[in-house]
Short mmCIF file of C-alpha atoms in Angstrom, two decimals:
data_model
loop_
_atom_site.label_atom_id
_atom_site.label_comp_id
_atom_site.label_asym_id
_atom_site.label_seq_id
_atom_site.Cartn_x
_atom_site.Cartn_y
_atom_site.Cartn_z
CA MET A 1 70.22 129.19 105.05
CA THR A 2 67.93 126.81 106.89
CA SER A 3 66.48 126.94 110.40
CA PRO A 4 68.05 124.61 113.01
CA ALA A 5 64.57 123.23 113.66
CA SER A 6 63.91 122.48 109.99
CA HIS A 7 63.60 119.09 108.36
CA VAL A 8 66.56 117.49 106.56
CA LEU A 9 66.12 114.77 103.95
CA VAL A 10 69.14 112.49 103.57
CA ILE A 11 69.29 110.19 100.53
CA GLY A 12 71.59 107.20 100.28
CA GLU A 13 72.68 103.79 101.39
CA CYS A 14 72.59 101.90 104.64
CA VAL A 15 75.39 99.38 105.19
CA ALA A 16 76.00 96.85 107.94
CA ASP A 17 79.67 97.39 108.84
CA ILE A 18 81.29 94.10 109.87
CA ILE A 19 84.28 95.23 111.92
CA ARG A 20 87.11 92.72 111.63
CA THR A 21 90.37 92.80 113.59
CA ASP A 22 92.94 90.04 114.00
CA GLY A 23 92.41 87.87 117.05
CA ALA A 24 88.95 89.24 117.85
CA PRO A 25 85.39 88.21 116.90
CA ASP A 26 83.59 90.18 114.22
CA ARG A 27 81.42 93.08 115.41
CA VAL A 28 78.48 94.41 113.39
CA HIS A 29 77.73 98.15 113.47
CA PRO A 30 75.04 100.08 111.59
CA GLY A 31 76.71 102.14 108.89
CA GLY A 32 76.60 103.67 105.44
CA SER A 33 77.73 107.27 105.00
CA PRO A 34 74.30 108.86 104.37
CA ALA A 35 72.75 106.80 107.17
CA ASN A 36 75.50 107.98 109.52
CA VAL A 37 74.87 111.60 108.54
CA ALA A 38 71.13 111.24 109.21
CA TYR A 39 71.87 109.61 112.57
CA GLY A 40 74.40 112.33 113.43
CA LEU A 41 71.92 115.08 112.58
CA ALA A 42 69.23 113.50 114.75
CA ARG A 43 71.70 113.12 117.62
CA LEU A 44 72.33 116.86 117.36
CA GLY A 45 68.61 117.60 117.58
CA ARG A 46 67.73 118.04 113.89
CA ARG A 47 64.65 116.41 112.38
CA ALA A 48 65.95 114.00 109.76
CA THR A 49 64.42 111.57 107.28
CA LEU A 50 66.54 108.95 105.53
CA LEU A 51 65.45 107.76 102.08
CA THR A 52 67.25 104.46 101.60
CA GLU A 53 67.05 100.70 100.94
CA LEU A 54 66.95 97.91 103.54
CA GLY A 55 66.54 94.16 103.42
CA PRO A 56 64.06 92.16 105.54
CA ASP A 57 66.95 90.60 107.46
CA ALA A 58 68.70 90.89 110.81
CA ASN A 59 71.07 93.58 109.53
CA GLY A 60 68.16 95.62 108.17
CA ARG A 61 66.31 95.38 111.47
CA LEU A 62 69.49 96.37 113.36
CA ILE A 63 70.03 99.44 111.19
CA ARG A 64 66.39 100.58 111.30
CA ALA A 65 66.26 100.25 115.08
CA HIS A 66 69.54 102.14 115.40
CA LEU A 67 68.36 105.04 113.25
CA GLU A 68 64.95 105.25 114.87
CA SER A 69 66.51 105.22 118.34
CA ALA A 70 67.94 108.67 117.56
CA GLY A 71 64.69 109.91 116.03
CA VAL A 72 65.50 109.43 112.33
CA ARG A 73 62.43 108.77 110.20
CA VAL A 74 63.34 105.86 107.92
CA ARG A 75 61.74 105.65 104.49
CA ALA A 76 63.15 102.48 102.94
CA ALA A 77 62.51 100.64 99.71
CA GLU A 78 62.81 96.90 100.35
CA VAL A 79 65.65 94.97 98.72
CA GLU A 80 66.58 91.30 98.92
CA ARG A 81 69.31 91.80 101.52
CA THR A 82 70.84 94.69 103.42
CA PRO A 83 74.24 95.74 102.01
CA THR A 84 77.35 94.89 104.02
CA ALA A 85 80.94 96.07 104.25
CA VAL A 86 83.76 94.14 105.86
CA VAL A 87 85.81 96.79 107.66
CA ARG A 88 89.40 95.83 108.47
CA LEU A 89 91.18 98.01 111.01
CA ASP A 90 94.95 98.46 111.08
CA GLY A 91 97.03 99.06 114.19
CA GLN A 92 96.17 102.79 114.17
CA GLY A 93 92.41 102.20 113.84
CA ARG A 94 92.34 103.22 110.16
CA ALA A 95 89.63 101.43 108.18
CA GLU A 96 89.69 99.61 104.85
CA TYR A 97 86.40 98.45 103.31
CA ALA A 98 85.29 95.50 101.17
CA PHE A 99 81.69 96.00 99.99
CA ASP A 100 78.79 93.75 99.08
CA ILE A 101 76.32 96.38 97.95
CA GLY A 102 73.86 97.34 95.25
CA TRP A 103 71.81 100.49 94.84
CA THR A 104 68.56 100.31 92.88
CA LEU A 105 66.40 103.02 94.46
CA PRO A 106 63.16 103.18 92.45
CA SER A 107 62.32 106.63 91.13
CA ALA A 108 58.89 106.59 92.80
CA ALA A 109 60.45 106.14 96.24
CA GLY A 110 61.48 109.77 96.48
CA GLU A 111 58.63 111.62 94.85
CA PRO A 112 58.41 115.03 96.59
CA ASP A 113 54.64 114.78 96.83
CA GLY A 114 55.05 111.67 98.97
CA PHE A 115 56.64 113.58 101.87
CA ALA A 116 54.40 114.87 104.64
CA GLU A 117 56.84 117.72 105.24
CA GLU A 118 58.92 119.55 102.66
CA PRO A 119 62.61 119.46 103.61
CA ALA A 120 64.57 122.67 104.05
CA ALA A 121 67.77 120.78 103.22
CA VAL A 122 68.65 117.68 101.18
CA HIS A 123 71.89 115.74 101.65
CA LEU A 124 73.27 113.13 99.27
CA GLY A 125 76.49 111.27 99.10
CA SER A 126 78.74 108.29 98.73
CA ILE A 127 77.60 105.16 96.92
CA GLY A 128 73.97 106.21 96.48
CA ALA A 129 74.90 109.36 94.55
CA VAL A 130 77.01 107.69 91.86
CA THR A 131 75.99 103.99 91.64
CA GLU A 132 73.44 103.07 89.00
CA PRO A 133 70.65 102.37 88.58
CA GLY A 134 69.66 104.12 91.81
CA ALA A 135 71.84 107.20 91.29
CA ALA A 136 69.62 108.36 88.43
CA ALA A 137 66.63 108.46 90.78
CA VAL A 138 68.68 110.31 93.41
CA LEU A 139 69.84 113.00 90.99
CA ALA A 140 66.38 113.42 89.50
CA LEU A 141 65.04 113.97 93.00
CA VAL A 142 67.78 116.48 93.81
CA GLU A 143 67.02 118.35 90.59
CA ARG A 144 63.38 118.64 91.69
CA TRP A 145 64.29 119.89 95.16
CA ARG A 146 66.99 122.28 93.95
CA GLY A 147 65.96 125.85 94.61
CA ARG A 148 63.43 124.70 97.19
CA ALA A 149 65.99 123.24 99.62
CA GLU A 150 69.69 123.65 100.37
CA ILE A 151 71.62 120.79 98.77
CA SER A 152 74.72 119.26 100.34
CA TYR A 153 77.02 116.52 99.08
CA ASP A 154 79.85 114.31 100.35
CA PRO A 155 81.47 112.07 97.70
CA ASN A 156 82.95 109.77 100.39
CA VAL A 157 84.87 107.98 97.64
CA ARG A 158 85.00 104.17 97.71
CA PRO A 159 87.56 103.35 94.98
CA ALA A 160 86.50 99.71 94.66
CA LEU A 161 83.00 100.85 93.65
CA MET A 162 83.81 103.94 91.59
CA GLY A 163 84.80 102.29 88.32
CA GLU A 164 86.99 104.12 85.79
CA ARG A 165 88.41 107.32 87.24
CA THR A 166 87.49 109.76 84.46
CA GLU A 167 83.85 108.70 84.54
CA ALA A 168 83.87 108.76 88.36
CA VAL A 169 85.14 112.35 88.32
CA ARG A 170 82.39 113.31 85.88
CA ARG A 171 79.71 111.82 88.16
CA VAL A 172 81.17 113.46 91.26
CA GLU A 173 81.46 116.85 89.59
CA ARG A 174 77.84 116.65 88.47
CA CYS A 175 76.83 116.24 92.12
CA VAL A 176 79.15 119.09 93.14
CA ALA A 177 77.51 121.38 90.58
CA LEU A 178 74.05 120.59 91.99
CA SER A 179 75.08 121.41 95.55
CA ASP A 180 75.24 124.46 97.80
CA LEU A 181 77.63 122.85 100.31
CA VAL A 182 80.22 120.18 99.54
CA LYS A 183 82.51 118.30 101.92
CA ALA A 184 85.29 115.91 100.90
CA SER A 185 88.34 114.34 102.52
CA ASP A 186 91.90 114.76 101.33
CA GLU A 187 91.86 111.01 100.55
CA ASP A 188 88.78 111.49 98.34
CA LEU A 189 90.53 114.24 96.41
CA ALA A 190 93.79 112.31 96.10
CA TRP A 191 91.94 109.46 94.37
CA LEU A 192 89.84 111.72 92.15
CA TYR A 193 92.65 114.12 91.21
CA PRO A 194 96.06 112.46 91.75
CA GLY A 195 98.85 114.93 92.43
CA GLU A 196 96.61 117.99 92.82
CA ARG A 197 96.56 120.08 95.98
CA PRO A 198 93.33 119.87 98.00
CA ASP A 199 93.02 123.66 98.12
CA ALA A 200 93.30 123.89 94.33
CA VAL A 201 90.55 121.30 93.91
CA ALA A 202 88.37 123.17 96.41
CA GLU A 203 88.72 126.37 94.42
CA ARG A 204 87.86 124.57 91.18
CA TRP A 205 84.79 123.00 92.77
CA LEU A 206 83.63 126.42 93.96
CA ALA A 207 83.66 127.52 90.34
CA LEU A 208 81.12 124.77 89.58
CA GLY A 209 78.53 126.44 91.80
CA PRO A 210 78.64 125.56 95.54
CA ALA A 211 78.64 128.34 98.11
CA VAL A 212 81.03 126.42 100.40
CA VAL A 213 83.55 123.60 99.95
CA ALA A 214 85.07 122.00 103.06
CA VAL A 215 87.96 119.51 103.06
CA THR A 216 88.97 117.27 105.96
CA LEU A 217 92.67 116.49 106.43
CA GLY A 218 92.64 113.76 109.10
CA ALA A 219 95.13 114.64 111.80
CA GLY A 220 95.72 117.91 109.93
CA GLY A 221 92.25 119.23 110.78
CA ALA A 222 90.13 120.80 108.04
CA PHE A 223 89.73 123.88 105.90
CA ALA A 224 86.86 125.52 104.07
CA ARG A 225 86.55 127.93 101.16
CA SER A 226 83.50 129.96 100.20
CA ALA A 227 82.35 131.55 96.97
CA ALA A 228 82.39 134.84 98.89
CA GLY A 229 86.16 134.53 99.32
CA GLU A 230 86.34 133.19 102.88
CA ARG A 231 89.32 130.93 103.64
CA VAL A 232 89.24 129.34 107.10
CA GLY A 233 90.91 126.41 108.80
CA ALA A 234 90.56 124.38 111.98
CA ALA A 235 93.12 122.25 113.77
CA ALA A 236 92.24 118.66 114.67
CA VAL A 237 91.22 118.06 118.28
CA PRO A 238 93.77 115.74 119.95
CA VAL A 239 92.22 112.42 121.02
CA THR A 240 93.20 108.79 121.42
CA VAL A 241 91.85 107.07 118.31
CA ALA A 242 89.68 103.97 118.74
CA ASP A 243 88.93 103.84 115.00
CA THR A 244 88.14 106.26 112.20
CA VAL A 245 84.80 104.72 111.17
CA GLY A 246 82.19 107.43 110.67
CA ALA A 247 84.47 110.37 111.44
CA GLY A 248 83.79 112.16 108.16
CA ASP A 249 80.06 111.58 108.51
CA SER A 250 80.03 113.10 112.00
CA PHE A 251 81.96 116.06 110.61
CA MET A 252 79.34 116.44 107.85
CA ALA A 253 76.40 116.22 110.27
CA ALA A 254 77.87 118.83 112.61
CA LEU A 255 78.79 121.10 109.70
CA LEU A 256 75.23 120.96 108.36
CA HIS A 257 73.67 121.44 111.77
CA THR A 258 75.85 124.38 112.76
CA ARG A 259 75.50 126.05 109.36
CA ALA A 260 71.71 125.93 109.80
CA THR A 261 72.02 128.07 112.94
CA GLY A 262 73.51 130.91 110.90
CA ALA A 263 76.95 130.52 112.48
CA ASP A 264 79.98 131.80 110.61
CA LEU A 265 82.22 129.43 108.68
CA THR A 266 84.93 129.37 111.36
CA THR A 267 82.42 128.27 114.00
CA CYS A 268 80.93 125.66 111.67
CA LEU A 269 84.36 124.17 111.03
CA SER A 270 85.25 124.16 114.74
CA HIS A 271 82.05 122.27 115.62
CA ALA A 272 82.63 119.80 112.79
CA VAL A 273 86.22 118.88 113.72
CA THR A 274 85.18 118.50 117.38
CA ALA A 275 82.33 116.15 116.42
CA ALA A 276 84.74 114.09 114.31
CA ALA A 277 87.21 113.88 117.20
CA LEU A 278 84.53 112.60 119.56
CA THR A 279 83.59 109.94 117.01
CA VAL A 280 87.12 108.60 116.47
CA SER A 281 87.62 108.39 120.24
CA ARG A 282 85.11 105.51 120.44
CA PRO A 283 84.42 102.43 118.29
CA GLY A 284 82.15 102.53 115.26
CA ALA A 285 80.14 105.31 113.68
CA ASN A 286 79.01 106.78 117.00
CA PRO A 287 78.52 110.55 116.56
CA PRO A 288 78.04 112.87 119.53
CA SER A 289 74.79 114.11 120.97
CA ALA A 290 74.18 117.84 121.17
CA ALA A 291 75.11 117.76 124.87
CA GLU A 292 78.34 115.86 124.23
CA LEU A 293 79.37 118.24 121.46
CA GLU A 294 78.63 121.31 123.58
CA ALA A 295 80.59 119.86 126.52
CA ALA A 296 83.60 119.16 124.29
CA LEU A 297 83.45 122.64 122.78
CA THR A 298 83.22 124.17 126.26
CA ASP A 299 86.22 122.12 127.43
CA GLY A 300 88.14 123.30 124.39
CA ARG A 301 87.29 126.94 125.03
CA GLU A 302 88.27 126.64 128.69
CA SER A 303 91.55 124.94 127.78
CA TYR A 304 92.30 127.72 125.30
CA SER A 305 91.46 130.35 127.92
CA ASP A 306 93.68 128.68 130.54
CA ALA A 307 96.55 128.43 128.08
CA GLY A 308 96.16 132.09 127.18
CA ALA A 309 96.25 133.10 130.83
CA GLY A 310 99.41 131.13 131.55
#
């Protein structure tokens, strides 16, 4: 268990999300699942460093400024151009992605001796954890930090980039086995393991080594299982959805942050689903600040108390 004041190293891609809806001009938002997690952690008051790649272009400058505005320390290898994703939103705000992305993180970029401060936690996920040639450098780095830092992982599956399913499952399960905490969505699991129940997959992943596996269920809330036998769930917080961009990343950031305080699994899950709800209530990957999350949790507790008294 880490301290809430401790340093978190997040490893993975930055992506410029080009939000496209019919009849409206394109909007560009800073994105990329690991970048969103780092930003979400910093918004919650954690000290976070993002090890990533950025191009020397307008999108790269936009993303760096966005991350640094929240206090994220950006450590970026330079690439020719910043990756992009065209994000198409349907009538319910659900997102579909078309990527233009590579991941070539050089192994020297993440040498542990190059960090001024040793992280208490390391988070990896999405494209950067499974896309070669950069994924090899990411996993080598995680292997070196394992045992010295708590490892967390979110597969954040992008089917168009995952290749053949059997090999994708092998890569994902390798990351699961390296991790102490894993989060996935029901959509991730449905692509990786067609026809299998999310709770069955969670139990099988626990057997690979993590202490906790959490699964988000969209409007169905979330559940978590632990190696110690805990089985907890949390209902989704009702909100009007602007779009779903970044919801899972906000969930992950709040889960990591709350877990670091020593809170029990039920509390961690409650904070995570509330953070996700705040994010989907506004456009783009815009996770809550610590004050916003606390206010929403307080409102929820008061609403529950009022309902109980009625």
